mmCIF file of C-alpha atoms and ligand atoms in Angstrom:
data_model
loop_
_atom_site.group_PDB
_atom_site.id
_atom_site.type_symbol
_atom_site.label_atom_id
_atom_site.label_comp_id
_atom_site.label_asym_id
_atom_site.label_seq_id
_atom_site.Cartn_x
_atom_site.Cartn_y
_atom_site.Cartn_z
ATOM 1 C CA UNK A 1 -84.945 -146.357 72.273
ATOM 2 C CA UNK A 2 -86.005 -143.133 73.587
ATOM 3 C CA UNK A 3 -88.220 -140.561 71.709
ATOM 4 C CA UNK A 4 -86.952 -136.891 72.535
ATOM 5 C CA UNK A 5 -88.873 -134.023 71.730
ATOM 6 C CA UNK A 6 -86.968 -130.985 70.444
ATOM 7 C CA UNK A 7 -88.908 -127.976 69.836
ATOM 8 C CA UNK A 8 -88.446 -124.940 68.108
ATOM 9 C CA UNK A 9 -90.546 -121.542 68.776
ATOM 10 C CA UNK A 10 -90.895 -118.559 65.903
ATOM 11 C CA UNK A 11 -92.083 -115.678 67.104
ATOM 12 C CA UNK A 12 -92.479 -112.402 65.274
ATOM 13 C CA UNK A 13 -90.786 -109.774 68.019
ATOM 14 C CA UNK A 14 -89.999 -111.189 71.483
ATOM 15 C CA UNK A 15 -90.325 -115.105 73.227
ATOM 16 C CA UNK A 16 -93.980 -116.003 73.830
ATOM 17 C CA UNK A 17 -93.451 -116.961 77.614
ATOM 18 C CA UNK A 18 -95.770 -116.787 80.309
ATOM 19 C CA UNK A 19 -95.890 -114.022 82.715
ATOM 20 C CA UNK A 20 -93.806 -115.554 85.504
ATOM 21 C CA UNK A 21 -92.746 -112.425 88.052
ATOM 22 C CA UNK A 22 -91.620 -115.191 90.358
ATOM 23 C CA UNK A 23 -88.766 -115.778 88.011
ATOM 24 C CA UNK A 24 -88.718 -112.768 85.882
ATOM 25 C CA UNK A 25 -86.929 -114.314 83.082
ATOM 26 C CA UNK A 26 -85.861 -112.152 80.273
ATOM 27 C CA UNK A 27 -87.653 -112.918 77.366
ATOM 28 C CA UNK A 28 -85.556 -113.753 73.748
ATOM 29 C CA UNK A 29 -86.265 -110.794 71.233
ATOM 30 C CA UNK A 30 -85.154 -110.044 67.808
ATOM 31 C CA UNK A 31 -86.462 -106.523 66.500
ATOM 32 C CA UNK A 32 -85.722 -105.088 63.361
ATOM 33 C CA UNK A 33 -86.323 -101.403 62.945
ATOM 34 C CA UNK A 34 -86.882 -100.984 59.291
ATOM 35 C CA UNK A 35 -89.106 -98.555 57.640
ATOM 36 C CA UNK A 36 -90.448 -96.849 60.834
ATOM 37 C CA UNK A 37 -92.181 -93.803 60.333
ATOM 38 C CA UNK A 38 -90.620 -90.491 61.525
ATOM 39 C CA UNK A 39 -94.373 -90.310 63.289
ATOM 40 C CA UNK A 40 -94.800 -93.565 64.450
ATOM 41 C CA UNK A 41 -98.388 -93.282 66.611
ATOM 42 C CA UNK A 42 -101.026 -91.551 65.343
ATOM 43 C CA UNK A 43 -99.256 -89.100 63.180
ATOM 44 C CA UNK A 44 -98.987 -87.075 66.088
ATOM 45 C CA UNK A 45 -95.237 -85.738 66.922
ATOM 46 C CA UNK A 46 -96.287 -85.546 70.651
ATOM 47 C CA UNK A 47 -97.596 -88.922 70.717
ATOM 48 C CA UNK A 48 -94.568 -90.406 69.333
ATOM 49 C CA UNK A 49 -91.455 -88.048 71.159
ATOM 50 C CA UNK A 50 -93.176 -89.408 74.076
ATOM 51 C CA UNK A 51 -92.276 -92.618 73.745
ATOM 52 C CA UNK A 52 -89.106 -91.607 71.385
ATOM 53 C CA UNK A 53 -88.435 -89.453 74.163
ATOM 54 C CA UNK A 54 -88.610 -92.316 77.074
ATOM 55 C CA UNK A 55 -86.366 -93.987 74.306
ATOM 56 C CA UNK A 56 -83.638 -91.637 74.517
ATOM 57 C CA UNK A 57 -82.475 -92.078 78.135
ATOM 58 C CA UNK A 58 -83.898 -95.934 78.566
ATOM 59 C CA UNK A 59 -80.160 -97.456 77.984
ATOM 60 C CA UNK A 60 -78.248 -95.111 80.235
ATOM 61 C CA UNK A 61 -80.836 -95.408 83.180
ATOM 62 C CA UNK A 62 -81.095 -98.741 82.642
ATOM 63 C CA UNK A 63 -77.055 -99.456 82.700
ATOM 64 C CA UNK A 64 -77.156 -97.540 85.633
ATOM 65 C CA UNK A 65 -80.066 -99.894 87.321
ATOM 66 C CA UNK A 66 -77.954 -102.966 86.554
ATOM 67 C CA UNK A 67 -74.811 -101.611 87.747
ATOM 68 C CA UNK A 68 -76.421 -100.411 91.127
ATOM 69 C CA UNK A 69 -78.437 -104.038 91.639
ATOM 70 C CA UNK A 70 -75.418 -105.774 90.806
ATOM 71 C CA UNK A 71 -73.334 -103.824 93.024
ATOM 72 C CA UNK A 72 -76.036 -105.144 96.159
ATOM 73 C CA UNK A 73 -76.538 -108.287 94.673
ATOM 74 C CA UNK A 74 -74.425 -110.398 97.148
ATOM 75 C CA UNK A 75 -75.738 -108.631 100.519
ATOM 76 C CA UNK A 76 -79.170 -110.666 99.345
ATOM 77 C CA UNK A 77 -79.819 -112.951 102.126
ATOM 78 C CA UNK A 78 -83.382 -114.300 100.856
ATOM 79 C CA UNK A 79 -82.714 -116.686 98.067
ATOM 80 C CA UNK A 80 -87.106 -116.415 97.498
ATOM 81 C CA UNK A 81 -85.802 -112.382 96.148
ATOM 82 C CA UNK A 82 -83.265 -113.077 94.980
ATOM 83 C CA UNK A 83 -83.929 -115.422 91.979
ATOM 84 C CA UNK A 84 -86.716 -112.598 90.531
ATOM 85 C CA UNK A 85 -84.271 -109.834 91.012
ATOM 86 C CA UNK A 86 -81.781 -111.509 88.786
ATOM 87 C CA UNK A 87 -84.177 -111.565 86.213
ATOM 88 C CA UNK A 88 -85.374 -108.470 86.710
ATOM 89 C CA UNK A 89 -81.450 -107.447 86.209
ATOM 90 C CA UNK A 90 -81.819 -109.788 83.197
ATOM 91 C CA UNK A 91 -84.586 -107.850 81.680
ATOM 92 C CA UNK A 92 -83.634 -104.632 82.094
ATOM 93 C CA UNK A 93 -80.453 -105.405 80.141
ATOM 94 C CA UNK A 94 -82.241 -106.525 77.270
ATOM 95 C CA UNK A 95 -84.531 -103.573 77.340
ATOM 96 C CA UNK A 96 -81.653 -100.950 77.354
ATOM 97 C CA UNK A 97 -80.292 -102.946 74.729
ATOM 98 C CA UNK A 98 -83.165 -102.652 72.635
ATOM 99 C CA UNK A 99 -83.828 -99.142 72.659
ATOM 100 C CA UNK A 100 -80.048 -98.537 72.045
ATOM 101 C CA UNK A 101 -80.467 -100.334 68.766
ATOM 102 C CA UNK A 102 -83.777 -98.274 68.120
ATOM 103 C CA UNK A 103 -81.958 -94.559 68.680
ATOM 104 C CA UNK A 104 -79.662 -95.710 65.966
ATOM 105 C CA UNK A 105 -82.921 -95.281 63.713
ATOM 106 C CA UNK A 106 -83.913 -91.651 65.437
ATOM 107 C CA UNK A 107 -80.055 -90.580 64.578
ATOM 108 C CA UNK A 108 -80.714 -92.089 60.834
ATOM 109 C CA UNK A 109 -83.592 -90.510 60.731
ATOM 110 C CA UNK A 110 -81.642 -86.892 61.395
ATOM 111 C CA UNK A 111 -83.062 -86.157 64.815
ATOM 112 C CA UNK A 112 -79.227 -84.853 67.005
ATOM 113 C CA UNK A 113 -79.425 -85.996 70.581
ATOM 114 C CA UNK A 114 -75.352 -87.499 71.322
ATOM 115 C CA UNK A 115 -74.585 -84.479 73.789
ATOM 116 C CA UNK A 116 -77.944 -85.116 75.685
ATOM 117 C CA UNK A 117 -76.946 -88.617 76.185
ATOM 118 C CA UNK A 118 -73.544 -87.724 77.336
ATOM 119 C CA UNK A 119 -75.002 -85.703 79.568
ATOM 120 C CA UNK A 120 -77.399 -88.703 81.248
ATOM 121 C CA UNK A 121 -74.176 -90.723 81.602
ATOM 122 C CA UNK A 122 -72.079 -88.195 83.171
ATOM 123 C CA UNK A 123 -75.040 -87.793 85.361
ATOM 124 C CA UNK A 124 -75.759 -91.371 86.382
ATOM 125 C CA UNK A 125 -71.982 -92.676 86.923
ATOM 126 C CA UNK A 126 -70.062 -89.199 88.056
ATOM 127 C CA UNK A 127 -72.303 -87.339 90.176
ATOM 128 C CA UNK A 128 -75.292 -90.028 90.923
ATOM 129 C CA UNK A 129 -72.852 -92.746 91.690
ATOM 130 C CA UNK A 130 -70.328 -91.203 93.231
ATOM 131 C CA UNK A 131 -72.038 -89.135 95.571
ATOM 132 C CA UNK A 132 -75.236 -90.892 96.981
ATOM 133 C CA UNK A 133 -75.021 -93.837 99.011
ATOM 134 C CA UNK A 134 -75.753 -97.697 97.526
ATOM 135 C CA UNK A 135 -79.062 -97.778 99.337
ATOM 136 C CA UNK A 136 -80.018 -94.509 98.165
ATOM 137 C CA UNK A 137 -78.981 -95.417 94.751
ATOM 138 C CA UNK A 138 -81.339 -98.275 95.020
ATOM 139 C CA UNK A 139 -84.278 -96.067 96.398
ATOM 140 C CA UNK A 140 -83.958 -93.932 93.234
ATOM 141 C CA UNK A 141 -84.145 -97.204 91.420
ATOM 142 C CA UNK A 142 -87.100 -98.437 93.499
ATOM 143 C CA UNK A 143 -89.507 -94.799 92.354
ATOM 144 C CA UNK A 144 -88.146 -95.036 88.225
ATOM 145 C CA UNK A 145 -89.522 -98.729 88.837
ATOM 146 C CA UNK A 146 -92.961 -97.416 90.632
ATOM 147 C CA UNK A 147 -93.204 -94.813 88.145
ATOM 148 C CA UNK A 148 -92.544 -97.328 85.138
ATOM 149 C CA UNK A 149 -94.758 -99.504 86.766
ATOM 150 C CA UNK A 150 -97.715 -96.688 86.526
ATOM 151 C CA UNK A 151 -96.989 -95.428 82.990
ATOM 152 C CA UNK A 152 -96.690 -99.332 81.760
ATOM 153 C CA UNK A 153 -100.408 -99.934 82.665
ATOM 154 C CA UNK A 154 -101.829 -96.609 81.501
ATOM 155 C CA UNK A 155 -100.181 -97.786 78.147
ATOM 156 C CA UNK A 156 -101.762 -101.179 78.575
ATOM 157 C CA UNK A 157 -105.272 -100.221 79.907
ATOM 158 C CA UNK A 158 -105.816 -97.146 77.564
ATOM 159 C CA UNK A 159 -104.722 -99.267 74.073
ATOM 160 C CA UNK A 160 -102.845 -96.487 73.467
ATOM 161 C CA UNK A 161 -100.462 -98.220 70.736
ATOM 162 C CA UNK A 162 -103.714 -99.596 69.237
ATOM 163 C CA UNK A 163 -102.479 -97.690 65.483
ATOM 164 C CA UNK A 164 -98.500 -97.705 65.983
ATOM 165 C CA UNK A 165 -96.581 -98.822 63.721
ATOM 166 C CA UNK A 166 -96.688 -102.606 64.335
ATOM 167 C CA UNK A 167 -92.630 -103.040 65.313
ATOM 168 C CA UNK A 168 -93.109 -100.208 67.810
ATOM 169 C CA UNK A 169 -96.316 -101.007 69.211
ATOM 170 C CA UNK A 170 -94.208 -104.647 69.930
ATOM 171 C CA UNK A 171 -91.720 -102.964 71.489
ATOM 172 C CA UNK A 172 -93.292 -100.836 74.277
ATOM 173 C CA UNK A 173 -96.280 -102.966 74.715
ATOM 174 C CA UNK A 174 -93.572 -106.346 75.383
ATOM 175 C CA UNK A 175 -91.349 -103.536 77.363
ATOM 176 C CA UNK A 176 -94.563 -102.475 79.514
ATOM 177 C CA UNK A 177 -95.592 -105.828 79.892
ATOM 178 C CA UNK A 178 -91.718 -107.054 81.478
ATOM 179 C CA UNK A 179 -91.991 -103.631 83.772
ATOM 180 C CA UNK A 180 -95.268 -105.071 85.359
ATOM 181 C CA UNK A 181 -94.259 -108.281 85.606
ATOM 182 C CA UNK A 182 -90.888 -107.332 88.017
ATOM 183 C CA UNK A 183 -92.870 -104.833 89.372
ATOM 184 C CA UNK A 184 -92.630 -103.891 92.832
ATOM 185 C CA UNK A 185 -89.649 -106.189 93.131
ATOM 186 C CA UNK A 186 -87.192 -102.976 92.906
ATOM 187 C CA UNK A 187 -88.750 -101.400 96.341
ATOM 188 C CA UNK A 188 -88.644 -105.352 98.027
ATOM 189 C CA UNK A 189 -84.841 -105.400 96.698
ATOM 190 C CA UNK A 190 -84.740 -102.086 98.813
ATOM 191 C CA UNK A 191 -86.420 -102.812 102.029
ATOM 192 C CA UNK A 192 -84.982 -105.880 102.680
ATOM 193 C CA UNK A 193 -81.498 -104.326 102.443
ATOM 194 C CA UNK A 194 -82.930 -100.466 103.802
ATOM 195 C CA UNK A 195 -86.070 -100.356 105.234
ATOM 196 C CA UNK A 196 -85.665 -96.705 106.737
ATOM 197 C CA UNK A 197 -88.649 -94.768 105.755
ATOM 198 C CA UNK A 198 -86.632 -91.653 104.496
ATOM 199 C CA UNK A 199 -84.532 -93.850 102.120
ATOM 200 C CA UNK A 200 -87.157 -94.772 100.608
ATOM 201 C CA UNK A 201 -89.606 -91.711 100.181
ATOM 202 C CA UNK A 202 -86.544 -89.319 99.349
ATOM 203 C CA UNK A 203 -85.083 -91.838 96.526
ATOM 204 C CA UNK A 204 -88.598 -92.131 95.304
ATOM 205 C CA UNK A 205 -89.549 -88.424 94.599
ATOM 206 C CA UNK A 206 -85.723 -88.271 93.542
ATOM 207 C CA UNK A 207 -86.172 -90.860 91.048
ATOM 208 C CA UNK A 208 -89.747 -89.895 89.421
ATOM 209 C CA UNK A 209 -88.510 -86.180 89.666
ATOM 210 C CA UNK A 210 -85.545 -87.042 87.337
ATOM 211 C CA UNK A 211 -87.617 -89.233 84.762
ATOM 212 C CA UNK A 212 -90.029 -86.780 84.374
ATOM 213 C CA UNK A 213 -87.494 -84.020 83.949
ATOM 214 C CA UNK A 214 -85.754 -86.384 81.476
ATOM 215 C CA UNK A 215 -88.880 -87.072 79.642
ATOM 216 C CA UNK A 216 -89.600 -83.462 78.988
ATOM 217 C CA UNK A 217 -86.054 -82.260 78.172
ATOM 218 C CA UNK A 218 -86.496 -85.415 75.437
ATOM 219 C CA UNK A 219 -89.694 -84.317 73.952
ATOM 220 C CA UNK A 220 -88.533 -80.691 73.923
ATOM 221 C CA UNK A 221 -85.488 -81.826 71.949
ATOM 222 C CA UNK A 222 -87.407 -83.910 69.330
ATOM 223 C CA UNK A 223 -90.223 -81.603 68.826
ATOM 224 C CA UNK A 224 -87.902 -78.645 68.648
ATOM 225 C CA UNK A 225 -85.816 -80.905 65.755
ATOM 226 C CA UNK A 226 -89.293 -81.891 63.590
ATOM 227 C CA UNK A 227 -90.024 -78.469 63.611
ATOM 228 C CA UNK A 228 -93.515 -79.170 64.348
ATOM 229 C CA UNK A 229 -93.607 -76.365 67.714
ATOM 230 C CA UNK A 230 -95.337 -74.195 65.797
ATOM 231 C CA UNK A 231 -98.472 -76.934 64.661
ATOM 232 C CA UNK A 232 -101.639 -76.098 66.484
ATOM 233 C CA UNK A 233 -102.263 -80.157 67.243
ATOM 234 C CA UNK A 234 -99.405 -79.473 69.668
ATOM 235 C CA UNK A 235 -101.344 -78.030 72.459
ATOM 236 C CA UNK A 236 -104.491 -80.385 71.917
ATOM 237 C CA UNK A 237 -102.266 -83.403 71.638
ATOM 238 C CA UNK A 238 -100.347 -82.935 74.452
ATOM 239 C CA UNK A 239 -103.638 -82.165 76.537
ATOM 240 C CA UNK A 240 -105.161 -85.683 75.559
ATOM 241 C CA UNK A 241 -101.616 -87.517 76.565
ATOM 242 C CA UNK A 242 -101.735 -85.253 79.898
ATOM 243 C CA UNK A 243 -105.476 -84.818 80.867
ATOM 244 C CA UNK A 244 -108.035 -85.831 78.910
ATOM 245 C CA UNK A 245 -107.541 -89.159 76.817
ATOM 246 C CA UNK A 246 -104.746 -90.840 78.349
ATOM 247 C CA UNK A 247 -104.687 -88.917 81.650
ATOM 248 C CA UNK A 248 -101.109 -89.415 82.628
ATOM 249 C CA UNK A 249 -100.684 -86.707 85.000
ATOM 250 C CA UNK A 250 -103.889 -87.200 87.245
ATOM 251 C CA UNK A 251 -103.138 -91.140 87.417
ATOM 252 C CA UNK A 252 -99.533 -90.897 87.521
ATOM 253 C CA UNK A 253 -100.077 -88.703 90.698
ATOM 254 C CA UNK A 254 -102.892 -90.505 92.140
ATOM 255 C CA UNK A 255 -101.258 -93.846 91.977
ATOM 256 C CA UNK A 256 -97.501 -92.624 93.315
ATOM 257 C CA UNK A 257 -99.108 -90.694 96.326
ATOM 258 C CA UNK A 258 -99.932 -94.338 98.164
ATOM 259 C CA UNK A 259 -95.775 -95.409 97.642
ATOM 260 C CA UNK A 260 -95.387 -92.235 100.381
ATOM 261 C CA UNK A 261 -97.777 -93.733 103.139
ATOM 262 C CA UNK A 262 -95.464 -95.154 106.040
ATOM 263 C CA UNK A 263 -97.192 -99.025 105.196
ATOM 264 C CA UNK A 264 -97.027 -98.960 101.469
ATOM 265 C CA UNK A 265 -95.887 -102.216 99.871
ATOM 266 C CA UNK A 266 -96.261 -102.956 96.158
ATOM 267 C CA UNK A 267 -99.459 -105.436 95.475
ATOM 268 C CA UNK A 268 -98.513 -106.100 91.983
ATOM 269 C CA UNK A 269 -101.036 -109.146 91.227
ATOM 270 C CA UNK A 270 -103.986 -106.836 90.157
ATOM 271 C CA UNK A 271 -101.937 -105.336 87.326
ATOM 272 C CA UNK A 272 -100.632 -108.632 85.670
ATOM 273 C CA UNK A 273 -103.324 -109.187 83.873
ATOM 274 C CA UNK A 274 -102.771 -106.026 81.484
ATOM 275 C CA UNK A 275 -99.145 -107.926 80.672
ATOM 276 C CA UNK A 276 -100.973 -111.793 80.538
ATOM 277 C CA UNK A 277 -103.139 -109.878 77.624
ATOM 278 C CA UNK A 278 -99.911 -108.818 75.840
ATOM 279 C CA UNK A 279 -98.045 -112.182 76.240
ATOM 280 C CA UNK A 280 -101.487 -113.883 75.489
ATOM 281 C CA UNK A 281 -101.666 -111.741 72.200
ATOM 282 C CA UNK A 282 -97.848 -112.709 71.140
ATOM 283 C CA UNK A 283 -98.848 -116.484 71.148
ATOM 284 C CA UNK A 284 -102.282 -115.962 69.035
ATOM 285 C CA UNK A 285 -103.330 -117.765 65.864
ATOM 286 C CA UNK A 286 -101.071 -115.003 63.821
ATOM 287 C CA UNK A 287 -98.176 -116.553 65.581
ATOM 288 C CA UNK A 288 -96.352 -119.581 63.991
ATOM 289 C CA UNK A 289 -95.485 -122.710 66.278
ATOM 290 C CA UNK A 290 -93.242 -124.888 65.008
ATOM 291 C CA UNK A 291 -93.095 -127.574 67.422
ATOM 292 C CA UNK A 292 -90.359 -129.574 65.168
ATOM 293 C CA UNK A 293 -89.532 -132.949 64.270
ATOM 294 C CA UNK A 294 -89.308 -135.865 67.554
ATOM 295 C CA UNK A 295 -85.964 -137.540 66.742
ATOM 296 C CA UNK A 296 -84.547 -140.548 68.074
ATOM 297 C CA UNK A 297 -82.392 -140.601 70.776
HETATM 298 FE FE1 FE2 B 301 -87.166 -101.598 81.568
HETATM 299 FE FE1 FE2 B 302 -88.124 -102.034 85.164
#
């Protein structure tokens, strides 16, 4: 007779697993969006169409990541890149997922945003799609990825969600913690199908030029809608997300200027340890383990 140990895991927003970016693993999540604040993070409207704004567009660029992996998955001829980057495919699903379910709450909560999102399709699958190449399509893929990878550990480093709302603060600190664990493995997916320089450096300003402009067209849109244009903590709020407190334009520049140098490849180990703290934090003592019953085989 054989003891077997069955075990069963509760966790409050998403699976406690290790950070494992040889596997990449999407992680099991179960969010529930109720009673979030229209101003989420700090009060502050800027603060929070920031991230509401990133939320917009994250399911339609990340449909059009999977489809575009997917479509290159089979000319993969390293199994060692091949097991990550079907995680990484993994992950991004759940993540577009996610925020799809959380812009049912912005449209409940009477902010108008449909045609945008229309708009992002149309973009990604009839022009994007259909007129640049697969590889290119993959170099675009490759910059969202370094710039993801950039704005996930300024999130990280800077505690910026420190006073979210607790659900939200879950949600982009578990998504910025998955982007810098398959970091880098977007541009290796790329040079080991493309390595031509000019691929590479053209999809990459291509891709960070169209999440930025998407990120500004969303917080235009949102602040416009909570009428709060006109508020003087506007201009000082958007100054400490730029310059001053969480410096996103002076890092976000000087760490995407080394992806242009001929020899750049991604060293990704020095930024795990911003996602180890948020796994690390999912699995503390406020976490509940219940490592059930051993039953008889
Ligand atoms: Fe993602
Ligand atoms: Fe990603």
């Amino acid at each position: 007779m054989k003891l077997a140990h069955t075990k069963t895991i509760h966790f409050i927003n998403f699976e406690n697993r290790p950070l494992n970016p040889n596997l990449c693993q999407p992680r099991k999540i179960r969010f529930q969006f109720d009673n979030i604040p229209t101003l989420w993070l700090n009060n502050s409207s800027v603060l929070t169409h920031f991230f509401n704004a990133i939320n917009l567009f994250v399911p339609a660029f990340e449909r059009f990541m999977v489809r575009a992996m997917k479509n290159q998955l089979s000319c993969i001829k390293n199994t060692n890149i091949e097991l990550p980057i079907r995680g990484l495919i993994g992950q991004e699903t759940t993540h577009g997922q996610t925020h799809k379910k959380y812009n049912r709450i912005l449209e409940a909560q009477g902010y108008k945003f449909k045609t945008a999102l229309i708009i992002t399709d149309f973009l990604f699958t009839e022009v994007l799609e259909k007129y640049l190449s697969d590889k290119m399509c993959l170099a675009l893929i490759a910059g969202f990825e370094h710039l993801t990878t950039i704005f996930a550990c300024i999130v990280l480093e800077s505690n910026m969600l420190a006073n979210a709302n607790p659900t939200m603060r879950s949600l982009w600190e578990w998504h910025s913690a998955e982007e810098i664990e398959h970091s880098g493995l977007a541009f290796k997916f790329l040079i080991h199908l493309d390595n031509r320089y000019y691929i590479r450096a053209l999809g990459g300003l291509l891709g960070a030029a169209i999440v930025v402009a998407f990120i500004l067209i969303g917080m235009v849109l949102l602040i416009i809608q909570d009428k709060s244009l006109n508020n003087k903590k506007i201009l000082s709020d958007l100054i400490k997300l730029l310059f001053t407190d969480y410096k996103f334009i002076p890092l976000t520049v000087k760490n995407f200027i080394p992806y242009f140098q001929v020899k750049y490849y991604p060293q990704s180990k020095d930024l795990y340890q911003y996602a180890e703290k948020v796994f690390q934090a999912q699995s503390s003592p406020r976490e509940r383990f219940d490592v059930a019953d051993f039953v008889q085989n």
